[in-house]
Amino acid sequence: MSETSTAAGGISACSITLQLNGQRREVEVYPWTTLLDLLREQLHLTGTKKGCDHGQCGACNVHVNGTVINSCLSLAVMHDGDEITTVEGLSENGELHPIQQAFLDEDAYQCGYCTAGQMMTATYVLNSSHIGDSDDAVREAMSGNICRCGAYKNILAAVQSTRGKV
Amino acid sequence: MRNFEYQKADSVNAAVTAHAGQASSFVAGGTTLLDLVKIDIMQPERVVDVNGLPLYDVEALDDGRLKIGAMVSNTDLAYHPTVVEKYAVLSEALLSGASTSLRNKATTGGNVMQRVRCPYFRDGVSACNKREPGSGCAAIGGHNRSVHAVLGTSEQCIATHPSDMCVAMAAIGAKVLVTGPNGEREIDFLDFHLLPGDSPEKEHALDVDELITHVVLDAPIEGSRSTYLKLRDRASYQFALASSGVIVATEGNTIRDARIALGGVGTKPWRAREAEQALIGEPATEQSFKKAAEIAFKGATPYEHNAFKIPLGQQAIVRSLTHATAARA
Ligand SMILES: Cc1cc2nc3c(=O)[nH]c(=O)nc-3n(C[C@H](O)[C@H](O)[C@H](O)COP(=O)(O)OP(=O)(O)OC[C@H]3O[C@@H](n4cnc5c(N)ncnc54)[C@H](O)[C@@H]3O)c2cc1C
Ligand code: SF4
Ligand code: FES
Ligand code: FES
């Protein structure tokens, strides 16, 4: 990470490098820019959503070095050199990722605002060797992703039908 | 969010040095700090990033204790084989807290240092002695049902300490290792969090610029079993109304040793020593557990909306002790 000359209130922006959805990106961020705001406001990757901005809803969940986190409670500067995957990075070669297909097939959303976060948590949950495969274990592991439309039943079905495919 | 300087430290001493001299905050996972900076309750001028410090190890010491680096995530600690096998109460407490994604970010040091969830503290305008000493306490006589305590309260503040992890550590017994401008020292875990008393703004025993480097758990009690029970308004992703972390060793049906710590009911992670003493030498029966549960809440002070926490906390103790002493197939 190196400091650049850009300044706001006397504080310099920092230049950081991310491996974002498989691509190397160099960006300048102020220290107080969250990872979520960097993705949405600077890089225009608006698939990741801002629900509460306080760690309470999971709409902003992304993968950092293979682990799911809430991007609203992380500073962008803390991620210099990190590998980041957002919902835009799920599909490969124009093919929907199995979890995306399952959300379609199971009708696992209504307004869709929570969906990106749900899918990012779901792919992590499906790949975690510590999290059990029962419906209850999945419900518990995904309880940090709130769905105001109440699509939980179909979200659970989508996650379970993707098991073994990711 | 307010503007602040950012510095990433690459050693413990560099972190302590970078923290000195102005209003600074360490950032580990950021799940408490950034939440509170966004609502301007915490107001650092400089944020010192400790994610580059070599504090990610969980190490079994020769004397049987377990040394946990401050940067070990709540997820990694919960699933660490030694913790799962020998400190079930800690693994279960960690997994009952927050959510999958928050636990991936939250660290051991940050969890110890998390702030209260009192809505009057967070709203930035109500009377709150913790946020603005001398301004009063809007929770006393206000809405004080879910995140307000019945044990360890004062006329200045009644907010609960919200951590689940810390309840398990209080039961196990631990030392907090810290490094500051004057070098290293260790603080007993039970002395780390302070009662609100007349100065609720002072929450912990850290001196200015001190950094937590490790938490060292006492060796497990030989032949003991442990568990954590968390009772809350919904089944997941919610702070405790009452929780009970217990460790019990029995000889036949007689209790040889016992530890009880409570969450959701106290202004700090609450160790119920007298209740433990009352169990030792007694038979492991519901009657003994009920007696201990009563003793644990002997000095409790209910407020307008949280009196239910006394029976709830007592039932949590009885149920967790029952579970920990139940015959296993
Ligand atoms: C929606 C939500 C729900 C939650 N639910 C629960 C729950 O059910 N149970 C529960 O127990 N917790 C819960 N939490 C709290 C969560 O556990 C804490 O936010 C987390 O553990 C803090 O760790 P962190 O590493 O993110 O800390 P940070 O936010 O990085 O730091 C927290 C504080 O500690 C200081 N600090 C950090 N590291 C050190 C160090 N090494 N030495 C000295 N000071 C340090 C920071 O300066 C800051 O003041 C919840 C949080 C959220 C947002
Ligand atoms: S209970 Fe404590 S934190 Fe809440 S308003 Fe009163 S003084 Fe502030
Ligand atoms: S926007 Fe991050 S958790 Fe709600
Ligand atoms: S689909 Fe609308 S919030 Fe989940």
Coordinates of C-alpha atoms and ligand atoms in Angstrom, one line a residue:
Chain A
M1 CA 0.0 0.0 0.0
S2 CA 1.3 3.4 -0.9
E3 CA 0.1 6.9 -0.1
T4 CA -1.0 9.2 -2.9
S5 CA -1.3 12.9 -3.0
T6 CA -5.1 13.1 -3.0
A7 CA -6.3 14.7 0.2
A8 CA -9.5 15.5 2.1
G9 CA -9.2 17.3 5.4
G10 CA -5.5 16.9 5.1
I11 CA -5.7 13.1 5.1
S12 CA -4.3 11.3 2.1
A13 CA -6.0 8.5 0.2
C14 CA -4.1 5.3 0.0
S15 CA -3.6 3.1 -3.1
I16 CA -4.4 -0.5 -2.6
T17 CA -4.5 -3.6 -4.8
L18 CA -7.3 -6.1 -4.8
Q19 CA -7.7 -9.4 -6.6
L20 CA -11.4 -8.7 -7.3
N21 CA -13.5 -11.4 -9.0
G22 CA -10.3 -12.8 -10.5
Q23 CA -9.0 -9.5 -11.8
R24 CA -6.2 -7.4 -10.3
R25 CA -7.5 -3.9 -9.5
E26 CA -5.6 -1.0 -8.1
V27 CA -7.7 1.6 -6.4
E28 CA -7.4 4.7 -4.3
V29 CA -9.4 4.8 -1.1
Y30 CA -9.7 7.1 1.9
P31 CA -9.1 5.4 5.3
W32 CA -12.8 5.7 6.2
T33 CA -14.1 4.1 3.0
T34 CA -15.7 0.8 3.8
L35 CA -15.2 -2.2 1.6
L36 CA -18.9 -2.0 0.7
D37 CA -18.7 1.6 -0.4
L38 CA -15.6 1.0 -2.4
L39 CA -17.4 -1.8 -4.3
R40 CA -20.7 0.0 -4.9
E41 CA -19.8 3.7 -5.1
Q42 CA -16.3 3.6 -6.6
L43 CA -16.2 0.4 -8.6
H44 CA -20.0 0.4 -9.4
L45 CA -20.3 -3.3 -8.5
T46 CA -23.9 -2.7 -7.2
G47 CA -24.8 -6.4 -6.9
T48 CA -23.6 -6.2 -3.3
K49 CA -26.3 -4.4 -1.3
K50 CA -26.3 -2.0 1.6
G51 CA -29.1 -2.9 3.9
C52 CA -28.4 -1.7 7.4
D53 CA -24.7 -0.6 7.1
H54 CA -24.2 -2.0 10.7
G55 CA -23.6 -5.7 10.4
Q56 CA -27.2 -6.6 11.2
C57 CA -28.6 -7.8 7.9
G58 CA -26.0 -9.6 5.7
A59 CA -27.0 -7.9 2.5
C60 CA -23.4 -6.7 2.0
N61 CA -21.8 -10.1 2.5
V62 CA -18.8 -10.9 0.2
H63 CA -16.0 -13.4 0.3
V64 CA -12.5 -12.2 1.4
N65 CA -9.8 -14.8 0.9
G66 CA -12.5 -17.5 0.7
T67 CA -14.3 -16.4 3.9
V68 CA -17.7 -14.7 4.1
I69 CA -17.7 -11.3 5.9
N70 CA -19.9 -8.3 6.2
S71 CA -18.3 -5.7 3.9
C72 CA -20.1 -2.8 5.6
L73 CA -18.0 -3.3 8.8
S74 CA -14.6 -3.5 7.1
L75 CA -12.4 -0.7 5.9
A76 CA -11.3 -1.0 2.2
V77 CA -7.7 -0.1 3.2
M78 CA -7.6 -3.2 5.4
H79 CA -7.9 -5.4 2.3
D80 CA -4.7 -4.5 0.4
G81 CA -3.6 -7.7 -1.4
D82 CA -6.8 -9.6 -0.5
E83 CA -8.8 -11.8 -2.9
I84 CA -12.4 -10.5 -3.0
T85 CA -15.4 -12.3 -4.6
T86 CA -18.7 -10.5 -5.0
V87 CA -22.0 -11.8 -6.4
E88 CA -20.7 -10.6 -9.8
G89 CA -17.9 -13.1 -9.6
L90 CA -20.1 -16.1 -9.0
S91 CA -20.9 -17.0 -12.5
E92 CA -18.2 -18.3 -14.8
N93 CA -18.1 -18.2 -18.7
G94 CA -21.6 -16.8 -18.8
E95 CA -23.1 -19.8 -17.0
L96 CA -25.0 -19.2 -13.8
H97 CA -23.4 -20.5 -10.6
P98 CA -25.4 -23.5 -9.2
I99 CA -26.6 -21.4 -6.3
Q100 CA -27.9 -18.7 -8.7
Q101 CA -29.7 -21.4 -10.7
A102 CA -31.2 -22.8 -7.5
F103 CA -32.4 -19.4 -6.3
L104 CA -34.2 -19.1 -9.7
D105 CA -35.6 -22.7 -9.6
E106 CA -36.8 -22.5 -6.0
D107 CA -38.2 -18.9 -6.3
A108 CA -36.0 -18.0 -3.4
Y109 CA -36.7 -14.3 -3.4
Q110 CA -39.3 -11.7 -3.7
C111 CA -37.8 -8.2 -4.0
G112 CA -34.3 -9.6 -4.4
Y113 CA -32.6 -7.1 -2.2
C114 CA -31.1 -9.7 0.2
T115 CA -30.4 -12.2 -2.5
A116 CA -26.7 -11.4 -3.3
G117 CA -25.8 -11.6 0.4
Q118 CA -27.8 -14.8 0.9
M119 CA -25.9 -16.4 -2.0
M120 CA -22.5 -15.4 -0.7
T121 CA -23.3 -16.8 2.7
A122 CA -24.8 -19.9 1.2
T123 CA -21.8 -20.7 -0.9
Y124 CA -19.6 -20.4 2.1
V125 CA -21.9 -22.5 4.3
L126 CA -22.0 -25.2 1.6
N127 CA -18.2 -25.4 1.5
S128 CA -17.6 -25.2 5.3
S129 CA -16.6 -28.5 6.7
H130 CA -17.7 -27.3 10.2
I131 CA -21.3 -26.5 9.4
G132 CA -23.7 -29.4 9.4
D133 CA -25.9 -30.3 6.4
S134 CA -29.3 -30.5 8.2
D135 CA -32.0 -27.9 7.6
D136 CA -31.5 -26.6 11.2
A137 CA -27.8 -26.3 10.8
V138 CA -28.3 -24.3 7.6
R139 CA -30.9 -22.1 9.2
E140 CA -28.6 -21.4 12.1
A141 CA -25.6 -20.7 9.9
M142 CA -27.6 -18.3 7.7
S143 CA -29.4 -16.5 10.5
G144 CA -27.3 -13.4 9.9
N145 CA -28.9 -12.9 6.5
I146 CA -32.2 -11.2 7.0
C147 CA -34.9 -11.4 4.3
R148 CA -37.6 -8.8 4.8
C149 CA -39.8 -10.5 2.2
G150 CA -39.7 -13.7 4.3
A151 CA -38.5 -16.0 1.5
Y152 CA -36.7 -18.1 4.1
K153 CA -38.4 -21.4 3.2
N154 CA -37.4 -21.2 -0.4
I155 CA -33.9 -19.9 0.4
L156 CA -33.4 -22.9 2.5
A157 CA -34.6 -25.2 -0.3
A158 CA -32.3 -23.4 -2.7
V159 CA -29.3 -23.9 -0.5
Q160 CA -30.1 -27.6 0.2
S161 CA -30.7 -28.3 -3.5
T162 CA -27.2 -26.9 -4.3
R163 CA -25.4 -29.2 -1.8
G164 CA -22.8 -31.3 -3.6
K165 CA -22.8 -29.0 -6.7
V166 CA -20.3 -26.4 -5.4
Chain B
M1 CA -18.3 8.3 8.6
R2 CA -16.0 10.7 10.3
N3 CA -12.5 11.1 8.8
F4 CA -9.5 9.5 10.5
E5 CA -5.9 8.7 9.8
Y6 CA -5.1 5.0 9.2
Q7 CA -1.9 3.2 10.1
K8 CA -1.2 -0.5 9.7
A9 CA 1.1 -1.9 12.3
D10 CA 3.5 -4.8 11.6
S11 CA 4.6 -5.5 15.2
V12 CA 3.0 -5.2 18.7
N13 CA 5.4 -2.4 19.7
A14 CA 4.7 -0.5 16.5
A15 CA 1.0 -0.8 17.2
V16 CA 1.4 0.6 20.7
T17 CA 3.6 3.4 19.4
A18 CA 1.2 4.3 16.6
H19 CA -1.7 4.4 19.1
A20 CA 0.0 6.9 21.4
G21 CA -0.2 10.7 21.3
Q22 CA -3.8 11.3 20.1
A23 CA -7.3 9.9 20.1
S24 CA -6.7 6.5 18.6
S25 CA -8.4 3.2 18.3
F26 CA -7.1 -0.2 17.3
V27 CA -9.1 -2.0 14.6
A28 CA -9.1 -5.7 14.6
G29 CA -12.3 -7.2 12.9
G30 CA -13.9 -3.8 13.0
T31 CA -17.4 -5.2 13.9
T32 CA -17.8 -3.1 17.0
L33 CA -15.5 -0.2 16.2
L34 CA -16.8 0.7 12.7
D35 CA -20.4 0.2 13.9
L36 CA -19.9 2.8 16.6
V37 CA -17.7 5.2 14.5
K38 CA -20.5 5.3 11.9
I39 CA -22.9 6.6 14.5
D40 CA -20.2 8.9 16.0
I41 CA -20.2 7.2 19.4
M42 CA -16.6 6.3 19.1
Q43 CA -14.5 9.2 17.6
P44 CA -11.0 8.2 16.8
E45 CA -8.7 10.6 15.0
R46 CA -6.4 7.7 14.1
V47 CA -7.2 4.0 13.5
V48 CA -4.3 1.6 14.0
D49 CA -4.9 -1.7 12.1
V50 CA -3.6 -4.7 14.1
N51 CA -4.5 -7.3 11.4
G52 CA -0.8 -7.5 10.5
L53 CA 0.4 -8.6 13.9
P54 CA 1.6 -12.1 14.5
L55 CA -1.2 -13.0 16.9
Y56 CA -3.1 -15.7 15.1
D57 CA -1.9 -18.8 17.0
V58 CA -3.6 -21.0 19.4
E59 CA -0.9 -22.7 21.4
A60 CA -1.1 -25.5 24.1
L61 CA 1.3 -24.6 26.9
D62 CA 3.3 -27.2 28.8
D63 CA 1.4 -26.4 32.0
G64 CA -1.9 -27.4 30.4
R65 CA -3.1 -23.9 29.6
L66 CA -4.2 -22.7 26.2
K67 CA -2.7 -19.4 24.8
I68 CA -4.9 -17.7 22.3
G69 CA -3.6 -14.9 20.0
A70 CA -5.7 -11.7 20.1
M71 CA -6.3 -11.9 16.4
V72 CA -7.7 -15.5 16.3
S73 CA -11.2 -15.1 14.8
N74 CA -14.3 -16.2 16.8
T75 CA -14.9 -18.8 14.1
D76 CA -11.4 -20.3 14.2
L77 CA -11.4 -20.4 18.0
A78 CA -14.9 -22.0 18.1
Y79 CA -13.8 -24.8 15.8
H80 CA -10.2 -25.3 17.1
P81 CA -9.9 -29.0 18.0
T82 CA -8.6 -28.3 21.5
V83 CA -11.4 -25.9 22.3
V84 CA -14.0 -28.3 20.9
E85 CA -12.6 -31.1 23.0
K86 CA -11.6 -29.5 26.2
Y87 CA -13.5 -26.2 26.4
A88 CA -16.9 -27.0 25.0
V89 CA -18.4 -24.1 27.0
L90 CA -16.2 -21.7 25.0
S91 CA -16.9 -23.3 21.6
E92 CA -20.6 -23.3 22.2
A93 CA -20.6 -19.7 23.6
L94 CA -18.7 -18.4 20.5
L95 CA -21.1 -20.2 18.1
S96 CA -24.1 -18.8 19.9
G97 CA -22.9 -15.2 19.2
A98 CA -23.6 -12.9 16.3
S99 CA -23.7 -14.6 12.8
T100 CA -21.5 -16.8 10.6
S101 CA -20.1 -13.8 8.7
L102 CA -19.6 -11.6 11.8
R103 CA -17.8 -14.4 13.6
N104 CA -15.4 -14.7 10.7
K105 CA -14.3 -11.1 11.2
A106 CA -14.7 -10.8 15.0
T107 CA -11.4 -11.5 16.9
T108 CA -10.6 -12.7 20.4
G109 CA -9.2 -9.3 21.5
G110 CA -12.1 -7.3 19.9
N111 CA -14.7 -9.5 21.5
V112 CA -13.2 -9.0 25.0
M113 CA -13.4 -5.2 24.2
Q114 CA -16.9 -5.0 22.6
R115 CA -19.1 -2.2 23.9
V116 CA -22.6 -2.3 25.5
R117 CA -25.7 -2.6 23.3
C118 CA -27.8 -0.2 25.4
P119 CA -29.9 1.8 22.9
Y120 CA -29.6 5.0 25.0
F121 CA -25.8 4.7 24.7
R122 CA -26.0 4.2 21.0
D123 CA -28.6 6.9 20.2
G124 CA -26.1 9.7 20.9
V125 CA -28.7 12.0 22.5
S126 CA -30.2 10.4 25.6
A127 CA -28.8 10.9 29.0
C128 CA -26.0 8.3 29.4
N129 CA -23.3 8.3 32.0
K130 CA -21.2 5.9 30.0
R131 CA -21.2 8.1 26.8
E132 CA -21.3 11.4 28.7
P133 CA -20.3 11.1 32.4
G134 CA -22.6 13.0 34.7
S135 CA -25.5 13.2 32.2
G136 CA -27.6 10.6 33.9
C137 CA -28.9 7.2 32.8
A138 CA -32.0 7.0 30.6
A139 CA -32.2 3.3 31.0
I140 CA -33.1 3.4 34.7
G141 CA -36.7 4.3 34.5
G142 CA -36.7 3.9 30.7
H143 CA -37.0 0.9 28.5
N144 CA -34.7 -1.6 30.3
R145 CA -35.9 -5.0 29.3
S146 CA -33.4 -6.9 27.1
V147 CA -29.9 -5.5 27.4
H148 CA -30.0 -4.3 31.0
A149 CA -28.7 -6.1 34.0
V150 CA -29.9 -7.3 37.4
L151 CA -26.5 -8.0 38.8
G152 CA -23.6 -5.6 39.3
T153 CA -25.7 -2.5 38.4
S154 CA -25.2 0.9 40.0
E155 CA -27.2 4.1 40.1
Q156 CA -25.1 5.3 37.2
C157 CA -25.4 2.5 34.7
I158 CA -27.2 -0.8 34.3
A159 CA -26.1 -2.0 30.8
T160 CA -25.2 -5.7 30.4
H161 CA -21.9 -6.8 29.1
P162 CA -23.0 -8.3 25.8
S163 CA -20.3 -10.9 25.1
D164 CA -21.0 -14.7 25.1
M165 CA -17.3 -15.6 24.6
C166 CA -16.4 -13.7 27.8
V167 CA -18.9 -15.6 29.9
A168 CA -17.2 -18.9 28.9
M169 CA -13.8 -17.4 29.7
A170 CA -15.0 -16.2 33.1
A171 CA -16.1 -19.7 33.9
I172 CA -12.9 -21.3 32.6
G173 CA -10.6 -18.7 34.3
A174 CA -8.0 -16.9 32.2
K175 CA -5.3 -14.2 32.0
V176 CA -5.4 -11.4 29.6
L177 CA -1.8 -10.6 28.3
V178 CA -1.3 -7.0 27.4
T179 CA 1.5 -4.9 26.0
G180 CA 1.8 -1.1 26.5
P181 CA 4.3 1.7 26.5
N182 CA 5.7 0.3 29.8
G183 CA 6.0 -3.2 28.6
E184 CA 4.0 -6.4 29.2
R185 CA 1.7 -7.4 32.0
E186 CA -1.1 -9.8 32.7
I187 CA -4.5 -9.1 34.1
D188 CA -6.8 -11.7 35.6
F189 CA -9.8 -12.2 33.4
L190 CA -12.2 -11.6 36.2
D191 CA -10.5 -8.2 37.0
F192 CA -10.5 -7.2 33.3
H193 CA -14.0 -5.9 33.0
L194 CA -15.1 -3.3 35.6
L195 CA -18.3 -2.8 37.4
P196 CA -20.0 0.5 36.4
G197 CA -20.0 1.9 40.0
D198 CA -19.6 5.7 39.9
S199 CA -17.6 5.7 36.6
P200 CA -19.4 3.6 34.0
E201 CA -17.3 5.3 31.3
K202 CA -14.4 3.2 32.6
E203 CA -15.1 -0.3 31.3
H204 CA -11.9 -2.3 31.5
A205 CA -8.5 -2.5 33.2
L206 CA -6.4 -1.5 30.2
D207 CA -4.2 1.5 30.6
V208 CA -3.8 4.1 27.9
D209 CA -2.3 2.7 24.7
E210 CA -2.3 -0.9 26.0
L211 CA -3.0 -3.7 23.5
I212 CA -4.3 -7.2 24.3
T213 CA -1.9 -9.7 22.8
H214 CA -3.3 -13.0 24.1
V215 CA -5.8 -14.6 26.3
V216 CA -4.5 -17.6 28.2
L217 CA -7.1 -20.1 29.4
D218 CA -6.6 -22.0 32.7
A219 CA -6.1 -25.7 32.2
P220 CA -9.4 -27.6 32.0
I221 CA -10.6 -29.2 35.2
E222 CA -9.7 -32.8 35.2
G223 CA -12.7 -35.0 34.3
S224 CA -15.1 -32.1 33.9
R225 CA -17.9 -31.5 31.4
S226 CA -19.0 -28.1 30.3
T227 CA -21.8 -26.4 28.3
Y228 CA -23.2 -23.0 27.4
L229 CA -26.9 -22.2 27.3
K230 CA -28.2 -19.0 25.8
L231 CA -31.8 -17.8 26.1
R232 CA -33.0 -15.0 23.9
D233 CA -35.9 -13.4 22.1
R234 CA -35.4 -15.5 19.0
A235 CA -33.5 -18.7 18.5
S236 CA -30.5 -17.2 16.7
Y237 CA -28.6 -14.0 16.0
Q238 CA -29.7 -12.2 19.1
F239 CA -28.0 -11.1 22.3
A240 CA -28.7 -13.1 25.5
L241 CA -31.6 -12.3 27.8
A242 CA -29.9 -14.7 30.1
S243 CA -27.1 -17.2 29.5
S244 CA -25.3 -19.7 31.7
G245 CA -21.8 -21.2 31.1
V246 CA -21.1 -24.1 33.4
I247 CA -18.2 -26.6 34.0
V248 CA -18.8 -29.5 36.3
A249 CA -16.8 -32.5 37.6
T250 CA -18.6 -35.3 39.4
E251 CA -17.4 -38.2 41.5
G252 CA -20.1 -40.8 41.2
N253 CA -23.2 -38.6 41.7
T254 CA -21.3 -36.1 43.9
I255 CA -20.2 -32.7 42.6
R256 CA -16.4 -32.5 43.0
D257 CA -15.9 -29.1 41.3
A258 CA -18.1 -26.6 39.6
R259 CA -17.9 -23.3 37.7
I260 CA -20.8 -21.1 36.8
A261 CA -20.7 -17.8 34.8
L262 CA -23.7 -15.8 33.6
G263 CA -24.4 -13.6 30.6
G264 CA -27.2 -11.2 29.8
V265 CA -27.9 -10.5 33.4
G266 CA -24.7 -8.8 34.7
T267 CA -22.9 -5.6 34.0
K268 CA -19.8 -7.7 33.4
P269 CA -19.2 -11.4 32.5
W270 CA -20.6 -12.7 35.8
R271 CA -18.9 -15.4 37.8
A272 CA -21.2 -16.9 40.4
R273 CA -18.7 -18.1 43.0
E274 CA -21.0 -18.5 46.0
A275 CA -23.3 -20.6 43.9
E276 CA -20.3 -22.8 42.8
Q277 CA -19.3 -23.3 46.5
A278 CA -22.8 -24.4 47.4
L279 CA -22.6 -27.2 44.8
I280 CA -19.3 -28.7 45.8
G281 CA -19.9 -32.0 47.8
E282 CA -23.6 -32.0 47.0
P283 CA -25.4 -34.6 44.9
A284 CA -25.9 -33.7 41.2
T285 CA -29.6 -33.3 41.5
E286 CA -32.2 -30.7 40.5
Q287 CA -32.6 -29.7 44.1
S288 CA -28.9 -28.9 44.4
F289 CA -28.9 -27.0 41.1
K290 CA -32.0 -25.0 42.2
K291 CA -30.3 -24.0 45.5
A292 CA -27.2 -22.9 43.6
A293 CA -29.4 -20.9 41.2
E294 CA -31.1 -19.1 44.0
I295 CA -27.8 -18.2 45.6
A296 CA -26.5 -16.9 42.3
F297 CA -29.2 -14.2 42.2
K298 CA -29.3 -13.4 45.9
G299 CA -28.2 -9.8 45.5
A300 CA -30.1 -9.1 42.2
T301 CA -31.8 -5.8 41.6
P302 CA -34.7 -5.9 39.2
Y303 CA -35.7 -2.9 37.1
E304 CA -39.1 -2.0 35.8
H305 CA -39.0 -4.3 32.7
N306 CA -36.4 -6.9 33.4
A307 CA -37.4 -8.6 36.7
F308 CA -38.1 -11.7 34.5
K309 CA -34.4 -12.2 34.1
I310 CA -34.0 -13.4 37.6
P311 CA -36.1 -16.6 37.2
L312 CA -34.9 -16.9 33.6
G313 CA -31.3 -16.8 34.7
Q314 CA -32.0 -19.3 37.5
Q315 CA -33.7 -21.7 35.1
A316 CA -30.7 -21.3 32.7
I317 CA -28.4 -22.4 35.5
V318 CA -30.5 -25.4 36.4
R319 CA -30.9 -26.5 32.8
S320 CA -27.2 -26.1 31.9
L321 CA -26.1 -28.0 35.1
T322 CA -28.6 -30.7 34.3
H323 CA -27.3 -31.0 30.8
A324 CA -23.6 -31.0 31.9
T325 CA -24.2 -33.8 34.5
A326 CA -26.7 -35.9 32.5
A327 CA -25.7 -39.5 32.0
R328 CA -24.2 -40.0 28.5
A329 CA -24.8 -43.1 26.5
Ligands
LIG1 C1 -25.3 -7.4 14.5 C2 -24.3 -7.9 15.6 C3 -24.7 -8.9 16.4 C4 -23.8 -9.3 17.4 N1 -24.2 -10.4 18.2 C5 -23.4 -10.8 19.2 C6 -23.7 -11.8 20.1 O1 -24.8 -12.4 20.0 N2 -22.9 -12.2 21.1 C7 -21.6 -11.6 21.2 O2 -20.9 -12.0 22.1 N3 -21.3 -10.6 20.4 C8 -22.1 -10.2 19.4 N4 -21.7 -9.2 18.6 C9 -20.5 -8.4 18.9 C10 -19.3 -9.0 18.2 O3 -18.9 -10.2 18.9 C11 -18.1 -8.0 18.4 O4 -18.4 -6.9 17.6 C12 -16.8 -8.6 18.0 O5 -16.4 -9.7 18.8 C13 -15.7 -7.5 18.1 O6 -14.5 -8.0 17.6 P1 -13.7 -7.2 16.5 O7 -12.4 -7.9 16.3 O8 -14.6 -7.0 15.3 O9 -13.4 -5.8 17.2 P2 -13.2 -4.4 16.7 O10 -14.4 -3.7 16.3 O11 -12.0 -4.4 15.8 O12 -12.7 -3.7 18.1 C14 -13.6 -3.6 19.2 C15 -12.9 -2.7 20.2 O13 -11.8 -3.3 20.8 C16 -10.6 -2.6 20.5 N5 -9.6 -3.6 20.2 C17 -9.6 -4.5 19.2 N6 -8.6 -5.4 19.3 C18 -7.9 -5.0 20.4 C19 -6.7 -5.5 21.0 N7 -6.0 -6.6 20.5 N8 -6.3 -4.9 22.1 C20 -6.9 -3.8 22.6 N9 -8.1 -3.3 22.1 C21 -8.5 -3.9 21.0 C22 -10.9 -1.7 19.4 O14 -10.2 -0.5 19.5 C23 -12.4 -1.4 19.7 O15 -12.5 -0.4 20.6 C24 -22.5 -8.7 17.6 C25 -22.2 -7.7 16.7 C26 -23.0 -7.3 15.7 C27 -22.6 -6.1 14.8
SF4_2 S1 -27.5 1.8 31.2 FE1 -25.4 2.6 31.0 S2 -25.1 2.7 28.8 FE2 -27.3 2.6 29.1 S3 -28.0 4.8 29.3 FE3 -27.5 4.1 31.3 S4 -25.4 4.8 31.6 FE4 -25.8 4.7 29.4
FES3 S1 -25.4 -3.8 5.1 FE1 -23.8 -4.9 6.0 S2 -24.8 -6.2 7.3 FE2 -26.4 -4.9 6.6
FES4 S1 -36.2 -11.2 -1.2 FE1 -36.8 -9.2 -0.4 S2 -35.5 -9.1 1.3 FE2 -35.2 -11.1 0.7

